[in-house]
Amino acid sequence: MTTAEMLNRTTSLASGIADRVLRWFGILWRALTFSLADERVAPLRSVAILLEEGGMSVVYASRFLSRIRLRGVRRYAFEPGRYPTPENVAASILLAVNELNAAGTPISLVIPKAWCIIRKIEFPPAVRENLPDVVTFELDRLTPLPAEQALYDFQALESGEGPVRIMLAAVREDMVQPYLAALRKRGVTVDRVTVHVSALGTLGHFLHRSGNTVFVGIRAGAYEGGWVRDGRWEDSFAGNLPARDGEAAVGVLADAVQAVLDRVPASGGPPPRVYVYAEAEAEAWSGLRDLIQAPVRYIRDSDLAPLLLPAGKGVDIPHVALGGALESLWPGAEGMNLLSRGVHNPRKAPLAVTMVLLAVLTAVGILWLVSPLQFVEWKIEAVDREIASRRGEIAKIEVLKRDVEGVEKQIAAIGAFKANHPMRLILIREITTVLPKTAWLSRLRIMDNNVEIEGYASTATEILPKFEVSPHFRKVEFAAPTSRDTRLNMDRFSIKMEIESLAGGKARDAQKE
């Protein structure tokens, strides 16, 4: 193998290892920065209020484990041809919240497009870093409204090195503020204000998920719609429909939609799909399919199955209000919030889980370091408790031990005395055994260490050697000279000797052996 081949192989191996390390590090980082407020785990609720001519609609929806569920719908009718007053809206929302058990739920207000000024604007690339400040400063030039008297928001349509294109929506603050004040007076705080077209676009993006989506809503002799590309609002349109002439109305609507469709190919991406939200039966607008050069889909309740609609409840779902709720619940939504005034706070990487895991690891490390010492202390404490519980028994054992030692000392003393001082009966038996049958004693005296005997024998000299070989006596000698008794014809003798201890006698016997 050449050097170049070895280098190529080493480089390939190092590159593979680096890719695997980076991939595992990315997985670990996503786990450590996982937000407890993430849509996959965090529950969230939303109530959307839709203002319409002649009434209002309320939609209550929730999200849990990434699944969005429609929990209830309420509709309230007011004076035809006019938008409901702030007082009517405040009273109705209180009633709806009570009926839907939605107290404390964040509120979104969906206002008509007719109230808003919607414009597509292009800025030079230099303003990209300070876009919110630029929009605020230029708002009175871009719209007839000064920034301090308007509620507004914008979406950046694309990110790149070229010109900055945004979709701007603004409304006079005094048109919305009475509703906010009336709701606030009833204890209801609005967290979000969006526009009809933005809510419809969010619903279309939720159904289509990606690519280009053209949507149009039809109601009460008017239409409004827009074009969404990958969730970003690209264009909008609105107008009135001819009354009492269905074919003419279909033609006007088809021309408006086709005008938007003609602008889509220039932006690239897949061909768009047209979503139609109509209050009337879809058959009334079936002619659109023949006049529009794109797939047309009429939205029915069955198309909203991903929202987990309550089974068996044939409710009339207001699509715009549902889109307004989705803007709060669905993380993929990029709708407008006019209350933000163009300030978009970037989403920070959450550190809650990281801190919790670090705390757990620190606690485990401390436990690992301390546990051996703690276990030893627990063992010592257990031994101390055992000793304390047996202290009484130990005292009794000590008493018995002392008694045993005393008895053993007594036994040892008796044994020592017995070894050093043979019993007199044994000595007398030994003397009797040693003396010849012809000899007899006239006196026997046994003291502590000595024995003295006096008596008569036919021959006194033969007695002394017998006592010398006895294991019980030593240093045997005549205490006085022997004499011959002529009358008895026997020798008179007197012998003294020392008593041999038992231990000494056994030792002497062993030496003899």
XYZ file of C-alpha atoms in Angstrom:
513
model
C 0.000 0.000 0.000
C 1.433 3.366 -1.056
C 1.713 6.410 1.184
C -1.030 8.235 -0.755
C -3.406 5.328 -0.314
C -2.650 5.188 3.404
C -3.292 8.921 3.718
C -6.558 8.654 1.801
C -7.683 5.747 3.940
C -6.754 7.543 7.172
C -8.526 10.690 6.020
C -11.657 8.733 5.098
C -11.637 6.937 8.450
C -11.158 10.194 10.382
C -13.933 11.845 8.390
C -16.326 8.966 9.164
C -15.495 9.114 12.869
C -15.960 12.897 12.903
C -19.361 12.573 11.219
C -20.515 9.995 13.770
C -19.252 12.122 16.666
C -21.033 15.194 15.321
C -24.236 13.216 14.782
C -24.217 11.842 18.337
C -23.300 15.250 19.705
C -26.260 16.744 17.863
C -28.583 14.137 19.368
C -27.165 14.811 22.840
C -27.466 18.569 22.389
C -31.098 18.286 21.281
C -31.818 16.158 24.346
C -30.074 18.585 26.705
C -31.775 21.643 25.204
C -35.203 20.010 24.958
C -37.791 22.517 26.114
C -40.403 21.507 28.651
C -42.683 23.866 26.705
C -42.120 21.963 23.474
C -45.266 21.195 21.505
C -44.603 17.458 21.819
C -45.101 17.475 25.584
C -46.572 20.805 26.722
C -50.349 21.271 26.802
C -51.746 24.532 25.397
C -55.215 26.008 24.922
C -56.565 28.866 22.824
C -59.844 30.711 22.271
C -60.243 32.614 18.994
C -62.858 35.363 18.541
C -63.866 36.076 14.944
C -65.529 39.432 14.195
C -67.879 39.261 11.203
C -70.628 41.388 9.745
C -73.787 40.512 11.614
C -72.200 38.367 14.305
C -69.177 36.749 15.879
C -67.828 33.228 16.252
C -65.833 31.651 19.076
C -63.626 28.591 18.685
C -62.040 26.770 21.621
C -59.156 24.384 20.822
C -56.300 22.719 22.665
C -52.986 21.004 21.963
C -51.365 18.120 23.797
C -48.559 15.828 22.623
C -48.592 17.549 19.190
C -52.272 16.741 18.662
C -54.689 19.638 18.204
C -58.279 19.091 19.216
C -61.306 21.280 18.573
C -63.208 21.400 21.853
C -66.130 23.678 21.090
C -67.706 26.293 18.814
C -70.144 29.085 19.585
C -71.843 31.531 17.154
C -73.653 34.728 18.124
C -75.801 36.826 15.747
C -76.181 40.601 15.983
C -77.441 43.393 13.753
C -77.108 42.286 10.095
C -74.625 44.167 7.939
C -72.733 45.612 10.909
C -69.882 44.419 13.064
C -70.708 43.645 16.709
C -70.031 46.395 19.246
C -67.262 46.002 21.859
C -69.881 45.577 24.629
C -71.654 42.809 22.701
C -68.348 41.041 22.072
C -67.311 41.250 25.739
C -70.666 39.926 26.986
C -70.723 37.117 24.415
C -67.166 35.960 25.112
C -67.933 35.675 28.826
C -70.934 33.500 28.000
C -68.900 31.369 25.577
C -66.004 30.906 28.007
C -68.410 29.714 30.703
C -70.223 27.338 28.365
C -66.962 25.911 26.978
C -65.215 25.687 30.375
C -62.361 27.749 28.951
C -61.698 30.124 31.843
C -58.118 31.398 31.916
C -57.443 30.382 28.293
C -55.395 32.805 26.122
C -57.608 34.821 23.769
C -56.955 35.655 20.091
C -58.983 38.310 18.267
C -59.428 37.879 14.496
C -60.364 41.171 12.842
C -61.723 41.693 9.276
C -59.336 42.372 6.421
C -61.388 45.438 5.545
C -60.055 47.144 8.689
C -56.436 46.548 7.745
C -53.912 47.915 5.327
C -51.941 45.059 3.787
C -48.941 45.780 1.590
C -45.970 43.933 0.157
C -42.845 46.044 0.613
C -39.238 45.712 -0.501
C -36.239 47.131 1.405
C -32.552 47.201 0.537
C -30.413 44.420 2.084
C -28.752 46.859 4.494
C -31.866 47.011 6.728
C -31.949 43.235 7.372
C -30.342 43.444 10.834
C -32.642 46.251 12.084
C -35.826 45.387 10.220
C -38.302 45.963 13.142
C -36.863 49.423 13.825
C -36.918 50.291 10.133
C -40.560 49.213 9.764
C -41.529 51.281 12.814
C -39.663 54.337 11.541
C -40.997 54.025 7.978
C -44.590 53.050 8.868
C -46.055 56.542 8.305
C -44.458 56.517 4.841
C -45.503 52.968 3.993
C -49.074 53.435 5.262
C -51.276 56.395 6.170
C -50.840 55.449 9.849
C -48.134 56.733 12.219
C -46.487 54.011 14.331
C -47.816 55.378 17.641
C -51.414 55.185 16.381
C -51.268 51.758 14.742
C -51.127 48.092 15.545
C -49.014 46.266 12.987
C -46.882 43.250 12.194
C -44.907 41.920 9.255
C -43.498 38.722 7.804
C -40.175 38.430 6.028
C -41.049 36.597 2.822
C -37.595 35.168 2.154
C -34.095 35.073 3.595
C -31.099 35.616 1.382
C -28.558 38.142 0.228
C -30.905 40.095 -2.023
C -33.492 42.777 -1.226
C -35.625 42.269 1.883
C -39.277 41.607 1.006
C -41.938 41.744 3.699
C -45.716 41.462 3.971
C -46.989 44.260 6.224
C -50.396 44.409 7.914
C -51.494 47.442 9.942
C -54.727 48.683 11.527
C -55.695 51.879 13.301
C -55.307 51.338 17.005
C -58.555 53.174 17.810
C -60.502 50.570 15.807
C -59.250 47.650 17.899
C -58.613 49.304 21.242
C -62.327 49.631 22.210
C -62.700 45.839 21.915
C -59.554 45.248 23.955
C -60.714 47.711 26.624
C -64.218 46.206 26.826
C -62.786 42.703 27.179
C -60.235 43.881 29.738
C -63.034 45.489 31.739
C -64.727 42.057 31.931
C -61.470 40.412 33.070
C -60.538 39.016 29.641
C -57.085 39.805 28.233
C -56.370 39.425 24.535
C -52.927 37.997 23.784
C -53.060 38.101 20.014
C -54.742 40.141 17.261
C -54.647 38.712 13.748
C -56.408 39.244 10.411
C -58.987 37.133 8.540
C -56.632 36.468 5.646
C -53.742 35.480 7.912
C -55.975 32.994 9.794
C -57.257 31.466 6.538
C -53.692 31.173 5.254
C -52.640 29.379 8.440
C -55.481 26.876 8.053
C -54.499 26.275 4.400
C -50.872 25.791 5.336
C -51.916 23.383 8.106
C -53.836 21.275 5.584
C -51.280 21.477 2.752
C -48.194 21.627 5.062
C -45.661 22.670 2.412
C -45.303 24.310 -0.958
C -47.623 26.912 -2.479
C -51.200 27.237 -1.237
C -53.815 29.626 -2.592
C -56.900 30.013 -0.439
C -60.136 31.954 -0.738
C -63.016 32.451 1.655
C -66.522 33.235 0.377
C -69.344 34.682 2.447
C -72.136 37.250 2.253
C -71.479 38.370 -1.342
C -67.764 38.949 -0.816
C -64.517 37.043 -0.997
C -61.047 37.389 0.402
C -58.014 35.195 0.069
C -54.287 34.989 -0.393
C -51.247 32.992 -1.330
C -49.050 31.196 1.224
C -45.652 29.725 0.343
C -44.191 27.394 2.966
C -46.204 29.113 5.660
C -45.262 32.674 4.670
C -47.904 35.060 3.435
C -46.980 36.056 -0.136
C -50.062 37.858 -1.452
C -53.681 38.714 -0.647
C -56.782 39.739 -2.551
C -60.384 40.639 -1.765
C -63.514 41.890 -3.511
C -67.293 41.753 -3.849
C -69.325 39.259 -5.844
C -72.260 40.099 -8.150
C -75.564 39.484 -6.417
C -78.205 37.156 -7.895
C -75.943 35.932 -10.697
C -74.166 32.722 -9.784
C -72.273 32.305 -13.033
C -70.979 35.879 -12.961
C -69.912 35.461 -9.329
C -67.998 32.304 -10.220
C -66.320 34.142 -13.094
C -65.267 37.102 -10.924
C -63.882 34.766 -8.270
C -62.068 32.668 -10.869
C -60.414 35.760 -12.376
C -59.191 36.907 -8.936
C -57.786 33.485 -8.061
C -56.194 32.979 -11.484
C -54.460 36.356 -11.216
C -52.691 35.103 -8.118
C -51.956 31.715 -9.677
C -50.264 33.437 -12.597
C -47.772 35.012 -10.189
C -46.888 31.731 -8.450
C -44.616 30.100 -11.105
C -42.209 33.024 -10.992
C -41.446 32.223 -7.344
C -40.604 28.592 -8.055
C -41.765 25.630 -6.063
C -44.426 23.008 -6.743
C -47.756 23.899 -8.411
C -50.231 25.397 -5.951
C -53.451 23.918 -4.673
C -56.521 26.123 -4.224
C -58.563 25.767 -1.037
C -62.081 27.187 -1.066
C -63.875 27.957 2.198
C -67.500 28.672 1.376
C -70.566 29.141 3.566
C -72.828 28.002 0.726
C -72.839 24.490 -0.655
C -69.720 23.569 -2.599
C -71.860 22.704 -5.646
C -72.634 26.399 -6.067
C -68.956 27.036 -6.844
C -68.194 23.828 -8.713
C -67.598 25.847 -11.885
C -64.275 27.061 -10.449
C -62.643 23.762 -11.375
C -63.293 24.474 -15.064
C -62.046 28.081 -14.920
C -58.938 27.729 -12.709
C -55.762 26.065 -13.923
C -54.967 24.360 -10.638
C -56.417 21.664 -8.364
C -59.378 23.010 -6.389
C -60.473 21.566 -3.060
C -63.643 22.610 -1.229
C -63.053 22.385 2.489
C -65.567 20.299 4.417
C -65.549 19.082 7.997
C -64.131 15.748 6.857
C -61.018 17.594 5.603
C -60.370 18.788 9.141
C -59.924 15.262 10.535
C -56.304 16.025 11.611
C -57.793 18.398 14.167
C -59.521 15.476 15.950
C -63.006 16.919 15.798
C -65.452 15.648 18.437
C -67.163 12.571 17.008
C -70.876 12.835 16.427
C -71.054 16.602 16.920
C -72.135 18.063 13.623
C -71.117 21.612 14.415
C -70.800 24.354 11.809
C -67.096 25.188 12.025
C -66.037 28.788 11.242
C -62.863 28.241 9.237
C -61.387 31.688 9.873
C -61.803 31.375 13.635
C -60.270 27.893 13.505
C -57.274 29.321 11.642
C -56.952 32.014 14.314
C -56.764 29.324 17.015
C -54.186 27.394 14.954
C -51.942 30.458 14.856
C -51.619 30.138 18.649
C -51.494 26.337 18.896
C -49.594 25.087 15.868
C -45.803 25.659 16.042
C -45.616 25.624 12.241
C -47.888 28.669 11.975
C -46.316 31.981 10.968
C -49.349 34.217 11.233
C -49.598 37.887 12.131
C -49.887 39.316 15.636
C -50.677 43.008 15.350
C -50.150 43.544 19.075
C -46.432 42.774 18.647
C -45.844 45.959 16.575
C -43.263 44.044 14.560
C -41.147 42.894 17.510
C -40.364 39.195 17.065
C -38.484 37.747 20.007
C -36.131 34.985 18.846
C -36.706 31.574 20.344
C -33.896 30.808 22.737
C -32.499 27.370 23.302
C -34.111 26.171 26.542
C -31.767 25.284 29.349
C -34.274 23.946 31.875
C -33.709 20.279 31.025
C -29.949 20.871 30.815
C -29.904 22.398 34.280
C -32.041 19.573 35.659
C -29.763 16.917 34.127
C -26.636 18.698 35.374
C -28.141 18.882 38.855
C -28.964 15.172 38.706
C -25.452 14.310 37.507
C -23.922 16.469 40.241
C -26.095 14.809 42.869
C -25.149 11.356 41.556
C -21.451 12.292 41.601
C -21.645 13.580 45.161
C -23.538 10.448 46.180
C -20.896 8.295 44.505
C -18.143 10.059 46.450
C -19.935 10.121 49.788
C -21.662 6.741 49.690
C -18.637 4.589 50.781
C -18.077 6.752 53.850
C -21.774 6.811 54.551
C -22.022 3.030 54.273
C -19.124 2.635 56.725
C -20.793 5.055 59.131
C -24.041 3.125 58.835
C -22.206 -0.129 59.594
C -20.499 1.428 62.616
C -23.805 2.785 63.855
C -25.365 -0.668 63.383
C -22.551 -2.278 65.380
C -22.889 0.363 68.107
C -26.611 -0.277 68.292
C -25.979 -4.017 68.509
C -23.441 -3.509 71.272
C -25.779 -1.179 73.162
C -28.624 -3.685 72.880
C -26.394 -6.499 74.231
C -24.682 -4.501 76.948
C -26.701 -6.201 79.693
C -25.861 -9.651 78.350
C -22.191 -8.661 78.109
C -22.239 -7.592 81.781
C -23.710 -10.948 82.760
C -21.066 -12.726 80.686
C -18.329 -10.712 82.411
C -19.695 -11.731 85.817
C -19.783 -15.381 84.754
C -16.271 -15.058 83.346
C -14.991 -13.708 86.636
C -16.756 -16.537 88.506
C -15.208 -19.088 86.170
C -11.771 -17.559 86.655
C -12.239 -17.758 90.437
C -13.249 -21.393 90.259
C -10.331 -22.158 87.941
C -7.949 -20.517 90.427
C -9.384 -22.595 93.240
C -9.067 -25.758 91.130
C -5.494 -24.812 90.273
C -4.679 -24.171 93.941
C -6.189 -27.493 94.946
C -4.358 -29.229 92.132
C -1.074 -27.574 93.126
C -1.599 -28.491 96.745
C -2.484 -32.027 95.765
C 0.568 -32.272 93.542
C 2.891 -30.931 96.209
C 1.242 -32.647 99.165
C 0.134 -36.232 98.547
C -2.665 -37.498 100.683
C -1.552 -39.058 103.998
C -3.561 -42.145 103.244
C -1.473 -42.641 100.112
C 1.724 -42.177 102.137
C 0.605 -44.653 104.787
C -0.310 -47.174 102.056
C 3.090 -46.654 100.452
C 4.900 -47.181 103.781
C 2.883 -50.320 104.387
C 3.775 -51.612 100.939
C 7.474 -50.867 101.301
C 7.983 -52.339 104.807
C 8.699 -56.076 104.925
C 6.096 -58.289 106.523
C 8.455 -58.996 109.403
C 8.768 -55.312 110.281
C 6.370 -53.276 112.328
C 6.169 -49.631 113.413
C 6.030 -48.242 116.867
C 5.662 -44.612 115.779
C 4.622 -42.809 112.547
C 4.788 -39.046 112.199
C 3.716 -37.324 108.954
C 4.431 -33.584 108.705
C 4.066 -31.102 105.783
C 7.254 -32.148 104.019
C 8.764 -34.891 106.152
C 7.877 -38.310 107.428
C 9.472 -39.969 110.466
C 9.033 -43.620 111.313
C 10.275 -45.772 114.173
C 9.913 -49.517 114.566
C 11.464 -52.994 114.587
C 12.678 -55.156 111.740
C 14.713 -58.335 111.523
C 17.284 -56.375 109.525
C 17.064 -52.544 109.522
C 19.488 -52.036 106.690
C 17.255 -53.696 104.126
C 14.472 -51.115 104.729
C 16.363 -47.989 103.640
C 16.891 -49.005 99.937
C 13.205 -49.787 99.520
C 12.160 -46.300 100.642
C 14.756 -44.726 98.364
C 13.178 -46.249 95.259
C 9.669 -45.192 96.302
C 8.180 -42.422 94.115
C 6.746 -40.733 97.188
C 9.913 -40.204 99.213
C 13.357 -38.801 98.782
C 16.427 -38.138 100.917
C 15.760 -41.213 102.972
C 18.177 -41.612 105.922
C 18.394 -43.019 109.432
C 17.466 -40.445 112.044
C 19.413 -42.390 114.737
C 21.736 -45.371 114.830
C 20.018 -48.733 114.785
C 20.208 -50.966 117.909
C 19.602 -54.664 118.540
C 16.830 -55.578 120.897
C 18.004 -58.855 122.427
C 14.745 -59.625 124.021
C 12.845 -59.353 120.682
C 15.854 -60.440 118.630
C 15.091 -57.543 116.194
C 16.787 -54.265 115.076
C 15.282 -51.082 116.366
C 15.354 -48.289 113.668
C 14.411 -44.618 113.271
C 14.134 -43.244 109.664
C 13.335 -39.799 108.375
C 12.582 -38.787 104.754
C 11.139 -35.957 102.675
C 7.828 -36.232 100.855
C 8.143 -36.251 97.057
C 5.447 -34.218 95.202
C 3.371 -35.995 92.579
C 4.873 -33.943 89.758
C 8.387 -34.602 91.026
C 7.720 -38.269 91.380
C 6.424 -38.584 87.825
C 9.412 -36.689 86.500
C 11.774 -38.964 88.360
C 9.982 -42.040 87.008
C 10.300 -40.652 83.505
C 14.057 -40.165 83.997
C 14.391 -43.718 85.181
C 12.605 -44.964 82.110
